[in-house]
Coordinates of C-alpha atoms and ligand atoms in Angstrom, one line a residue:
X570 CA -26.8 -44.1 -168.4
X571 CA -24.0 -46.2 -166.0
X572 CA -22.3 -48.0 -169.0
X573 CA -21.2 -50.5 -166.3
X574 CA -24.2 -51.8 -165.4
X575 CA -25.7 -51.7 -169.1
X576 CA -22.4 -54.2 -170.2
X577 CA -23.2 -56.6 -166.7
X578 CA -26.7 -56.8 -167.8
X579 CA -26.0 -58.6 -171.4
X580 CA -26.1 -62.1 -172.2
X581 CA -24.7 -62.5 -175.9
X582 CA -25.6 -66.2 -177.1
X583 CA -26.6 -68.7 -180.1
X584 CA -28.6 -72.1 -179.9
X585 CA -26.7 -74.5 -181.7
X586 CA -28.4 -77.5 -182.7
X587 CA -29.1 -79.4 -186.0
X588 CA -32.7 -79.0 -188.2
X589 CA -35.4 -79.9 -186.0
X590 CA -34.5 -80.3 -183.0
X591 CA -36.6 -77.6 -181.9
X592 CA -34.5 -74.4 -182.1
X593 CA -37.2 -72.2 -183.6
X594 CA -39.4 -73.5 -180.8
X595 CA -37.2 -72.3 -178.1
X596 CA -36.5 -69.1 -179.7
X597 CA -40.6 -68.7 -179.5
X598 CA -40.6 -69.9 -175.8
X599 CA -37.3 -67.3 -175.0
X600 CA -39.3 -64.5 -176.4
X601 CA -42.5 -65.6 -174.8
X602 CA -41.0 -65.7 -171.5
X603 CA -39.5 -62.2 -171.9
X604 CA -42.8 -61.2 -172.7
X605 CA -41.6 -60.2 -176.4
X606 CA -45.2 -62.7 -177.4
X607 CA -46.5 -60.4 -180.3
X608 CA -42.8 -61.2 -181.8
X609 CA -42.9 -65.0 -181.3
X610 CA -45.0 -65.2 -184.4
X611 CA -42.7 -63.7 -186.7
X612 CA -39.6 -66.7 -185.5
X613 CA -42.8 -68.8 -186.0
X614 CA -42.9 -67.9 -190.1
X615 CA -39.9 -69.8 -190.8
X616 CA -41.6 -72.8 -190.0
X617 CA -42.9 -73.2 -193.4
X618 CA -39.2 -72.8 -195.1
X619 CA -38.1 -75.4 -196.9
X620 CA -34.8 -76.3 -197.9
X621 CA -35.6 -74.9 -201.7
X622 CA -33.5 -73.0 -203.6
X623 CA -36.1 -71.2 -204.9
X624 CA -37.5 -70.5 -201.3
X625 CA -34.2 -68.5 -200.7
X626 CA -34.4 -66.7 -203.8
X627 CA -38.2 -65.7 -202.8
X628 CA -37.0 -65.3 -199.2
X629 CA -33.8 -62.7 -200.7
X630 CA -36.4 -61.0 -203.0
X631 CA -38.6 -60.0 -199.7
X632 CA -35.7 -59.8 -197.4
X633 CA -37.5 -62.2 -195.3
X634 CA -37.1 -64.0 -191.6
X635 CA -33.5 -65.1 -192.2
X636 CA -32.0 -61.5 -191.9
X637 CA -34.6 -60.0 -189.3
X638 CA -34.2 -62.9 -186.9
X639 CA -30.2 -62.8 -187.2
X640 CA -30.4 -60.9 -183.9
X641 CA -33.0 -61.0 -181.7
X642 CA -32.4 -58.4 -178.8
X643 CA -35.0 -58.4 -175.8
X644 CA -35.2 -57.8 -171.8
X645 CA -35.4 -60.6 -169.5
X646 CA -35.6 -60.7 -165.9
X647 CA -33.7 -57.7 -165.7
X648 CA -31.1 -58.9 -168.1
X649 CA -30.5 -57.9 -171.8
X650 CA -30.9 -61.0 -174.0
X651 CA -29.1 -60.9 -177.4
X652 CA -29.9 -64.3 -179.0
X653 CA -27.7 -64.1 -182.3
X654 CA -29.2 -66.7 -185.2
X655 CA -27.3 -69.7 -186.4
X656 CA -29.0 -70.5 -189.8
X657 CA -28.7 -74.3 -190.6
X658 CA -30.1 -76.9 -193.1
X659 CA -29.2 -75.9 -196.3
X660 CA -28.3 -72.0 -195.1
X661 CA -25.8 -73.8 -193.3
X662 CA -22.8 -71.1 -194.2
X663 CA -19.5 -70.1 -193.0
X664 CA -21.7 -67.2 -191.3
X665 CA -23.3 -69.5 -188.9
X666 CA -19.4 -70.6 -188.0
X667 CA -18.8 -66.7 -187.8
X668 CA -22.1 -65.9 -185.7
X669 CA -20.0 -68.3 -183.0
X670 CA -17.6 -66.2 -182.8
X671 CA -19.5 -62.8 -181.8
X672 CA -21.6 -64.7 -178.8
X673 CA -19.9 -65.0 -175.0
X674 CA -22.0 -68.6 -174.6
X675 CA -24.7 -71.0 -176.3
X676 CA -27.0 -73.3 -175.7
X677 CA -26.8 -76.9 -177.5
X678 CA -30.0 -78.1 -178.2
X679 CA -30.6 -82.1 -178.8
X680 CA -33.5 -84.0 -179.9
X681 CA -34.1 -86.9 -177.1
X682 CA -34.3 -89.4 -179.5
X683 CA -31.1 -88.6 -181.7
X684 CA -28.9 -87.3 -179.6
X685 CA -25.8 -85.4 -181.0
X686 CA -26.1 -85.1 -184.5
X687 CA -23.9 -84.1 -187.2
X688 CA -24.6 -79.9 -187.3
X689 CA -24.7 -80.1 -183.4
X690 CA -21.3 -81.7 -183.6
X691 CA -19.8 -79.0 -186.2
X692 CA -20.9 -76.1 -184.4
X693 CA -20.4 -77.7 -181.0
X694 CA -16.4 -77.7 -182.5
X695 CA -16.3 -73.9 -182.7
X696 CA -17.5 -73.3 -179.3
X697 CA -15.1 -75.6 -178.0
X698 CA -12.5 -74.2 -180.0
X699 CA -13.4 -70.4 -178.1
X700 CA -13.8 -72.4 -174.9
X701 CA -17.2 -70.3 -174.2
X702 CA -19.3 -71.7 -171.6
X703 CA -22.3 -74.3 -172.7
X704 CA -25.4 -75.3 -171.6
X705 CA -27.3 -78.4 -173.0
X706 CA -31.1 -78.6 -173.5
X707 CA -32.7 -82.0 -173.8
X708 CA -36.0 -81.5 -175.5
X709 CA -38.6 -83.7 -176.9
X710 CA -39.1 -85.4 -173.4
X711 CA -42.9 -85.8 -174.0
X712 CA -42.2 -88.5 -176.8
X713 CA -40.4 -91.7 -176.5
X714 CA -36.0 -90.9 -176.4
X715 CA -32.9 -92.3 -175.2
X716 CA -32.2 -92.9 -171.8
X717 CA -31.0 -89.7 -170.3
X718 CA -27.8 -91.7 -168.7
X719 CA -27.1 -92.4 -172.4
X720 CA -27.4 -88.9 -173.7
X721 CA -24.9 -87.6 -171.1
X722 CA -22.4 -90.5 -172.2
X723 CA -22.6 -89.7 -176.0
X724 CA -22.3 -85.8 -175.2
X725 CA -19.3 -86.5 -172.9
X726 CA -17.4 -89.4 -175.8
X727 CA -18.4 -87.6 -178.8
X728 CA -17.7 -83.9 -177.8
X729 CA -15.3 -84.3 -175.3
X730 CA -16.7 -82.5 -172.6
X731 CA -18.2 -83.4 -169.1
X732 CA -21.9 -82.9 -168.4
X733 CA -23.2 -82.2 -165.6
X734 CA -27.3 -82.8 -165.1
X735 CA -28.7 -79.4 -163.1
X736 CA -32.4 -81.0 -164.0
X737 CA -33.7 -84.6 -164.5
X738 CA -36.5 -86.0 -166.0
X739 CA -39.1 -87.5 -163.5
X740 CA -41.8 -89.8 -165.2
X741 CA -45.3 -90.7 -163.9
X742 CA -46.6 -94.2 -165.6
X743 CA -43.9 -93.7 -168.0
X744 CA -44.9 -90.5 -169.1
X745 CA -42.9 -87.2 -168.6
X746 CA -44.0 -85.3 -166.1
X747 CA -41.5 -82.8 -164.3
X748 CA -38.1 -82.4 -163.4
X749 CA -35.9 -82.4 -160.5
X750 CA -33.6 -79.6 -159.7
X751 CA -30.6 -80.8 -158.1
X752 CA -29.0 -78.2 -157.2
X753 CA -32.1 -76.0 -155.4
X754 CA -33.2 -80.0 -154.7
X755 CA -37.0 -79.1 -155.8
X756 CA -39.2 -80.8 -158.1
X757 CA -40.9 -79.1 -160.9
X758 CA -44.5 -80.8 -161.8
X759 CA -46.2 -80.1 -164.9
X760 CA -49.5 -80.6 -165.9
X761 CA -50.9 -83.2 -167.8
X762 CA -49.8 -82.8 -171.6
X763 CA -51.6 -81.0 -173.9
X764 CA -52.3 -83.2 -177.1
X765 CA -52.9 -79.9 -179.0
X766 CA -49.7 -78.0 -177.6
X767 CA -47.7 -77.4 -180.4
X768 CA -50.5 -75.7 -182.6
X769 CA -50.3 -72.1 -180.5
X770 CA -48.0 -70.6 -179.0
X771 CA -48.9 -71.6 -175.5
X772 CA -49.4 -67.7 -173.9
X773 CA -50.2 -69.6 -170.5
X774 CA -47.3 -71.0 -168.1
X775 CA -48.0 -74.4 -166.8
X776 CA -48.0 -73.9 -163.0
X777 CA -45.6 -75.3 -161.3
X778 CA -45.5 -77.0 -158.2
X779 CA -42.7 -77.4 -155.8
X780 CA -41.6 -79.9 -153.2
X781 CA -38.7 -81.4 -151.6
X782 CA -37.5 -84.7 -153.2
X783 CA -38.5 -86.9 -149.7
X784 CA -41.9 -85.1 -149.8
X785 CA -44.8 -87.7 -149.5
X786 CA -46.7 -85.6 -151.4
X787 CA -44.0 -86.4 -154.4
X788 CA -44.1 -90.5 -154.0
X789 CA -47.8 -90.4 -154.4
X790 CA -47.9 -87.5 -157.2
X791 CA -44.9 -89.8 -159.2
X792 CA -46.7 -93.3 -158.4
X793 CA -44.4 -96.1 -156.9
X794 CA -42.8 -97.1 -159.6
X795 CA -41.9 -93.2 -161.0
X796 CA -40.5 -92.3 -157.8
X797 CA -38.4 -95.3 -156.9
X798 CA -36.9 -94.7 -160.6
X799 CA -36.2 -91.0 -159.4
X800 CA -34.6 -92.0 -156.2
X801 CA -32.2 -94.6 -158.1
X802 CA -31.6 -92.5 -160.9
X803 CA -30.5 -89.3 -158.4
X804 CA -28.6 -91.6 -156.1
X805 CA -26.4 -92.8 -159.5
X806 CA -26.0 -89.2 -160.4
X807 CA -24.4 -88.1 -156.9
X808 CA -22.3 -91.2 -156.9
X809 CA -21.1 -90.7 -160.2
X810 CA -19.6 -87.1 -160.5
X811 CA -18.1 -84.1 -158.7
X812 CA -20.4 -81.3 -157.9
X813 CA -20.8 -78.5 -160.5
X814 CA -17.8 -76.7 -160.8
X815 CA -18.7 -73.1 -162.2
X816 CA -15.2 -72.7 -163.4
X817 CA -15.0 -75.3 -165.6
X818 CA -18.1 -74.5 -166.9
X819 CA -16.9 -70.7 -167.6
X820 CA -14.3 -72.0 -169.1
X821 CA -16.2 -75.0 -171.9
X822 CA -15.1 -77.9 -169.8
X823 CA -18.4 -78.9 -168.3
X824 CA -21.7 -78.2 -169.7
X825 CA -24.7 -78.1 -167.3
X826 CA -27.6 -80.4 -168.9
X827 CA -31.3 -79.9 -168.8
X828 CA -34.5 -81.6 -169.8
X829 CA -37.7 -80.5 -171.1
X830 CA -40.1 -79.9 -174.0
X831 CA -40.3 -76.4 -175.3
X832 CA -43.0 -76.8 -177.5
X833 CA -45.1 -77.8 -174.0
X834 CA -43.3 -75.2 -171.8
X835 CA -42.1 -78.2 -169.3
X836 CA -38.9 -77.4 -168.1
X837 CA -37.9 -74.5 -169.5
X838 CA -38.4 -72.4 -166.3
X839 CA -36.3 -73.9 -164.1
X840 CA -33.6 -74.1 -167.0
X841 CA -34.1 -70.2 -167.8
X842 CA -33.7 -69.6 -164.3
X843 CA -30.6 -71.3 -164.1
X844 CA -29.8 -70.0 -167.7
X845 CA -30.1 -66.3 -166.5
X846 CA -27.7 -67.2 -163.2
X847 CA -25.2 -68.6 -164.9
X848 CA -24.3 -67.3 -168.7
X849 CA -21.6 -64.3 -168.3
X850 CA -21.8 -61.3 -169.3
X851 CA -19.1 -60.2 -172.0
X852 CA -15.9 -60.6 -170.9
X853 CA -12.2 -59.0 -172.1
X854 CA -11.4 -60.1 -175.6
X855 CA -7.8 -61.2 -177.1
X856 CA -6.2 -58.4 -179.7
X857 CA -3.0 -58.2 -181.4
X858 CA -2.5 -55.4 -178.3
X859 CA -3.2 -57.8 -175.6
X860 CA -7.1 -58.2 -174.2
X861 CA -9.4 -55.5 -174.2
X862 CA -12.0 -55.4 -171.3
X863 CA -15.5 -54.7 -171.8
X864 CA -15.5 -52.0 -169.5
X865 CA -13.1 -50.0 -170.8
X866 CA -14.5 -46.4 -171.9
X867 CA -13.1 -46.4 -175.5
X868 CA -15.8 -47.7 -177.7
X869 CA -14.4 -51.0 -180.1
X870 CA -15.7 -53.6 -181.8
X871 CA -15.3 -56.4 -185.0
X872 CA -17.2 -57.3 -188.1
X873 CA -18.6 -61.1 -187.8
X874 CA -20.9 -61.0 -190.8
X875 CA -21.5 -59.0 -193.7
X876 CA -25.0 -59.1 -195.5
X877 CA -25.6 -57.2 -199.4
X878 CA -28.9 -56.0 -200.3
X879 CA -30.7 -55.4 -196.9
X880 CA -32.5 -52.8 -198.6
X881 CA -33.1 -53.6 -202.4
X882 CA -33.6 -50.0 -203.0
X883 CA -30.4 -49.0 -202.5
X884 CA -28.5 -52.0 -203.3
X885 CA -26.6 -51.2 -199.6
X886 CA -23.9 -53.8 -197.4
X887 CA -24.3 -53.8 -193.9
X888 CA -22.0 -55.4 -191.6
X889 CA -22.8 -56.5 -188.2
X890 CA -20.5 -55.3 -185.8
X891 CA -19.9 -57.0 -182.3
X892 CA -19.4 -54.5 -180.0
X893 CA -16.6 -55.3 -177.3
X894 CA -15.7 -52.4 -175.2
X895 CA -17.3 -48.8 -174.6
X896 CA -20.2 -47.8 -175.8
X897 CA -21.2 -46.6 -179.2
X898 CA -23.6 -43.8 -180.0
X899 CA -25.2 -42.4 -183.1
X900 CA -23.3 -40.2 -185.4
X901 CA -19.9 -41.6 -183.7
X902 CA -16.3 -41.2 -185.4
X903 CA -14.7 -44.4 -185.3
X904 CA -11.9 -45.9 -187.1
X905 CA -11.8 -48.8 -189.5
X906 CA -8.2 -49.9 -188.3
X907 CA -6.9 -52.3 -191.1
X908 CA -7.4 -49.0 -193.4
X909 CA -7.0 -46.2 -191.2
X910 CA -9.5 -44.5 -192.2
X911 CA -12.3 -42.8 -190.1
X912 CA -15.5 -43.1 -190.5
X913 CA -19.1 -42.0 -189.1
X914 CA -21.9 -44.4 -188.0
X915 CA -24.3 -42.4 -189.0
X916 CA -27.7 -45.2 -188.8
X917 CA -26.5 -47.9 -186.5
X918 CA -29.2 -50.1 -186.7
X919 CA -30.5 -52.9 -184.8
X920 CA -33.0 -55.3 -186.2
X921 CA -35.5 -57.4 -184.2
X922 CA -38.2 -59.6 -185.8
X923 CA -39.0 -57.7 -189.0
X924 CA -38.6 -54.2 -187.8
X925 CA -35.0 -52.2 -188.5
X926 CA -34.5 -49.6 -186.5
X927 CA -32.0 -46.9 -185.7
X928 CA -30.0 -47.4 -182.6
X929 CA -29.1 -44.3 -180.3
X930 CA -26.4 -46.4 -178.1
X931 CA -25.3 -49.9 -177.5
X932 CA -23.0 -50.9 -175.4
X933 CA -20.4 -53.8 -175.4
X934 CA -22.4 -57.3 -175.8
X935 CA -24.0 -55.4 -178.3
X936 CA -24.6 -56.2 -182.3
X937 CA -25.4 -53.4 -184.5
X938 CA -25.7 -52.9 -188.0
X939 CA -23.5 -50.6 -189.5
X940 CA -23.3 -49.3 -193.0
X941 CA -20.8 -50.6 -194.9
X942 CA -19.0 -48.4 -197.6
X943 CA -17.8 -51.3 -199.4
X944 CA -14.7 -51.3 -196.7
X945 CA -15.2 -53.9 -195.1
X946 CA -13.9 -57.8 -194.5
X947 CA -15.4 -59.9 -192.5
X948 CA -13.1 -59.8 -188.8
X949 CA -12.3 -56.0 -189.1
X950 CA -11.6 -54.1 -186.3
X951 CA -13.3 -50.9 -185.6
X952 CA -12.3 -48.5 -182.5
X953 CA -12.7 -45.3 -181.1
X954 CA -9.3 -44.1 -182.5
X955 CA -6.4 -47.1 -180.9
X956 CA -5.2 -49.6 -183.2
X957 CA -5.4 -52.8 -181.6
X958 CA -7.5 -55.6 -183.7
X959 CA -9.4 -58.5 -182.6
X960 CA -8.2 -61.7 -183.4
X961 CA -9.4 -62.3 -186.3
X962 CA -12.2 -64.8 -187.1
X963 CA -11.0 -67.9 -189.1
X964 CA -12.2 -68.8 -192.4
X965 CA -13.2 -73.0 -192.0
X966 CA -12.8 -75.7 -194.9
X967 CA -15.4 -76.0 -197.0
X968 CA -17.1 -79.6 -197.7
X969 CA -18.7 -78.4 -201.2
X970 CA -17.1 -77.8 -204.3
X971 CA -18.2 -76.6 -208.0
X972 CA -16.1 -75.3 -211.0
X973 CA -17.4 -71.8 -211.8
X974 CA -17.5 -70.0 -215.8
X975 CA -18.6 -67.1 -217.4
X976 CA -20.5 -67.3 -219.9
X977 CA -20.1 -64.1 -221.8
X978 CA -16.0 -63.3 -221.6
X979 CA -17.4 -59.6 -222.0
X980 CA -18.3 -59.1 -219.0
X981 CA -15.3 -60.1 -217.7
X982 CA -14.8 -56.9 -215.3
X983 CA -18.1 -57.2 -213.9
X984 CA -17.8 -60.8 -213.0
X985 CA -14.4 -59.8 -211.3
X986 CA -15.9 -56.7 -209.4
X987 CA -18.9 -59.3 -208.3
X988 CA -16.4 -61.8 -207.2
X989 CA -14.8 -60.0 -205.2
X990 CA -17.3 -58.4 -203.7
X991 CA -18.9 -61.6 -202.4
X992 CA -16.0 -62.8 -201.2
X993 CA -15.3 -60.0 -199.0
X994 CA -18.9 -60.7 -197.8
X995 CA -17.5 -64.2 -197.4
X996 CA -20.6 -65.7 -199.0
X997 CA -18.4 -68.5 -200.5
X998 CA -14.5 -69.2 -200.5
X999 CA -13.1 -68.5 -203.7
X1000 CA -9.8 -70.3 -205.0
X1001 CA -7.9 -69.5 -208.2
X1002 CA -4.5 -71.3 -209.8
X1003 CA -1.5 -69.6 -208.8
X1004 CA -0.3 -67.3 -211.6
X1005 CA 0.9 -68.7 -214.8
X1006 CA -1.1 -72.0 -214.2
X1007 CA -4.1 -73.3 -216.2
X1008 CA -6.7 -74.7 -214.0
X1009 CA -10.7 -73.3 -213.2
X1010 CA -11.7 -70.9 -210.6
X1011 CA -13.4 -73.0 -207.4
X1012 CA -15.7 -72.2 -205.6
X1013 CA -15.6 -73.5 -202.0
X1014 CA -18.9 -73.7 -199.4
X1015 CA -20.3 -75.6 -196.3
X1016 CA -23.2 -75.6 -197.9
X1017 CA -24.7 -76.5 -201.5
X1018 CA -26.7 -73.5 -201.2
X1019 CA -24.3 -71.0 -201.3
X1020 CA -23.4 -71.9 -204.8
X1021 CA -26.7 -71.3 -206.0
X1022 CA -26.6 -67.7 -203.9
X1023 CA -23.7 -67.0 -205.5
X1024 CA -25.2 -67.5 -209.0
X1025 CA -27.9 -65.9 -208.4
X1026 CA -26.2 -62.5 -207.5
X1027 CA -23.8 -62.3 -210.0
X1028 CA -26.7 -62.6 -212.5
X1029 CA -29.1 -60.1 -210.1
X1030 CA -27.0 -57.3 -209.3
X1031 CA -24.1 -57.5 -211.5
X1032 CA -25.6 -59.0 -214.7
X1033 CA -22.8 -61.8 -215.2
X1034 CA -24.4 -65.4 -216.5
X1035 CA -22.2 -68.4 -215.4
X1036 CA -22.6 -71.9 -215.0
X1037 CA -21.8 -74.3 -212.3
X1038 CA -19.8 -77.4 -213.2
X1039 CA -19.1 -80.5 -210.9
X1040 CA -15.5 -80.5 -208.9
X1041 CA -13.9 -83.9 -207.7
X1042 CA -12.5 -82.1 -204.8
X1043 CA -13.4 -83.1 -201.4
X1044 CA -11.4 -81.5 -199.0
X1045 CA -9.5 -78.1 -199.0
X1046 CA -6.5 -77.5 -196.7
X1047 CA -4.4 -74.6 -195.9
X1048 CA -1.0 -74.8 -196.5
X1049 CA 2.4 -73.3 -194.1
X1050 CA 5.4 -74.9 -193.7
X1051 CA 6.3 -75.8 -189.7
X1052 CA 9.8 -74.0 -190.6
X1053 CA 7.6 -71.0 -191.1
X1054 CA 9.8 -70.5 -194.6
X1055 CA 7.1 -69.7 -197.4
X1056 CA 5.6 -72.0 -199.2
X1057 CA 7.4 -72.9 -202.6
X1058 CA 4.8 -73.4 -205.2
X1059 CA 6.0 -75.8 -207.5
X1060 CA 7.6 -78.1 -204.9
X1061 CA 4.1 -78.5 -203.0
X1062 CA 2.5 -79.1 -206.4
X1063 CA 4.9 -82.1 -206.9
X1064 CA 5.0 -83.5 -203.1
X1065 CA 0.8 -83.6 -203.2
X1066 CA -1.9 -85.5 -205.0
X1067 CA -4.1 -82.7 -204.9
X1068 CA -5.0 -79.4 -206.9
X1069 CA -2.3 -76.2 -205.8
X1070 CA -4.6 -72.9 -205.8
X1071 CA -5.0 -69.8 -203.9
X1072 CA -7.5 -68.1 -201.9
X1073 CA -8.8 -64.8 -202.3
X1074 CA -6.1 -63.8 -199.7
X1075 CA -3.5 -65.3 -201.4
X1076 CA -3.0 -67.9 -199.1
X1077 CA -1.6 -71.6 -200.3
X1078 CA -4.8 -74.1 -200.4
X1079 CA -4.6 -77.6 -201.6
X1080 CA -7.8 -79.5 -202.9
X1081 CA -7.8 -83.1 -202.6
X1082 CA -10.4 -85.4 -204.2
X1083 CA -10.4 -88.2 -201.3
X1084 CA -9.2 -88.2 -197.4
X1085 CA -6.6 -90.8 -198.5
X1086 CA -5.0 -88.5 -201.0
X1087 CA -4.7 -85.9 -197.3
X1088 CA -3.6 -88.3 -194.9
X1089 CA -0.4 -89.3 -197.9
X1090 CA 0.3 -85.9 -197.8
X1091 CA 0.3 -85.3 -194.2
X1092 CA 2.6 -88.6 -193.8
X1093 CA 5.4 -88.4 -196.4
X1094 CA 5.6 -84.2 -195.9
X1095 CA 5.6 -84.2 -192.2
X1096 CA 7.7 -80.3 -193.4
X1097 CA 4.2 -79.0 -194.1
X1098 CA 1.3 -78.0 -192.0
X1099 CA -2.3 -78.9 -193.8
X1100 CA -5.0 -76.6 -191.5
X1101 CA -8.6 -76.8 -191.6
X1102 CA -9.3 -73.5 -190.5
X1103 CA -7.2 -69.9 -191.6
X1104 CA -6.9 -66.8 -189.5
X1105 CA -6.0 -63.5 -191.0
X1106 CA -4.5 -62.5 -194.2
Ligands
GDP437 P1 -35.7 -76.0 -185.9 O1 -35.2 -76.7 -187.0 O2 -34.5 -76.8 -185.0 O3 -36.0 -74.7 -185.6 O4 -36.8 -76.6 -184.9 P2 -38.4 -76.4 -184.7 O5 -38.7 -76.0 -183.8 O6 -39.5 -76.1 -186.2 O7 -39.0 -77.8 -184.1 C1 -39.1 -79.0 -185.3 C2 -40.6 -79.5 -185.0 O8 -40.4 -80.6 -183.7 C3 -41.4 -78.8 -185.3 O9 -42.8 -79.5 -185.4 C4 -42.2 -78.9 -183.8 O10 -43.4 -78.5 -183.4 C5 -41.6 -79.8 -183.1 N1 -41.1 -79.9 -181.4 C6 -40.2 -78.6 -180.8 N2 -40.3 -78.7 -179.7 C7 -41.0 -79.9 -179.1 C8 -41.1 -80.8 -177.7 O11 -40.8 -80.1 -177.1 N3 -41.9 -81.9 -178.5 C9 -42.5 -82.6 -179.2 N4 -43.1 -84.0 -179.4 N5 -41.6 -82.0 -180.8 C10 -41.4 -80.9 -180.7

């Protein structure tokens, strides 16, 4: 098989959104349009899920949908789409951020009534940092929502990115009736809304009628008012902006915007068409020895997620590897660069809605699960023998904190081993006081559920009972000195109003109990840098 051709058809992306915006629905529709219909129900099963911890544990036992949908790989219009899941709600965690390091682009999904919401903003920040192309799909147009111009303004001002609406909603008697495709100069009209839509998956695609903007039939279809509104709004759009600049899109500076209703299949067709046309295949990735091109013959990839207990019976750990160059073949020997060890990829695995299947070969852009012999850490590089390493995946400052105490002091060993493993997987951040200083172990996470996960897993897998206690901390910042000199812990301790701790990699962190304490530290001590993210060792 021609590797060049295979890489050229890969499109590896994620959907970023706030819970309830319609990510599950859009994912289902992608599968549906991709002809993977039988899988759509599998994604849907997630719907009934609440954010309760008990549900998570149940899921953990069953190893349910959150894992099996972590990567959906399916063909669409001659392309191979790799859709990586970004868990939200209570299972929002650093994994969600890390996943965004493994994609080449993202779809930002907004609820038209709600606009840019908190979780979208957080996820967007990571995409922006990576400067990857971002599509915006405004969903739920079938319901009363915000003015489309308003939404554009909000995305531009809140997220600091340009917006170019490629489709524009049209209304008939105030009801969402279709979209105007500005680049193609076409109008897609939909059938009347189906009041039962949303109950089923809707296997049939709605008929699409295509005419020009000046077509009298359009004026007839939209009614006088609807037509006048469309004419007026499209003129405003033409006045407001430059044309669609693909270079700016690829650089993550300009987001093409689309409107529609995922549950009704409205506006999806033109969106998917543009998505397939504009979304880039895998590109070069930075390493410590210069960029690596996906067309390079030697295999390379990096670990962006580690999942324990994929198979309860075997207590295994699977590392999810994003391939960046070359070809991975089952049974091949690869180099784990950080340790310098070679290992054989006996059972590379792909996951497809409930199914785990061995893969014989995969290409740059793909995500493959490989058995972790207890060696891998987030960000690790695998190669065919070279010693370069991909840029590390940053750690993100947690937003929730808890004290961790062991109940039975005799289990110290298991406790230490369990914590080390969980920290390696990147389940939570773990902070300890520097040597010689008293203090509690502190856990930090992006979502509170992670604490319960740690407690549950320490008990279930290591037989260690722990107590979680409240902690006053609200912010964590990694500390370095502006002059590059090592940080003197005692001096730092005296300088800041916060707790000085070390993370699992020995990096210096200060925990603050309020924003003000951080601001003060920043103001009084410009010799220190207080960073929200940390990369590498
Ligand atoms: P997620 O939390 O982002 O995965 O959101 P879901 O896909 O589960 O959707 C949340 C709710 O919004 C569900 O009840 C969906 O049926 C509904 N929904 C999704 N798309 C649309 C839409 O286009 N219009 C309307 N009215 N509801 C929608």
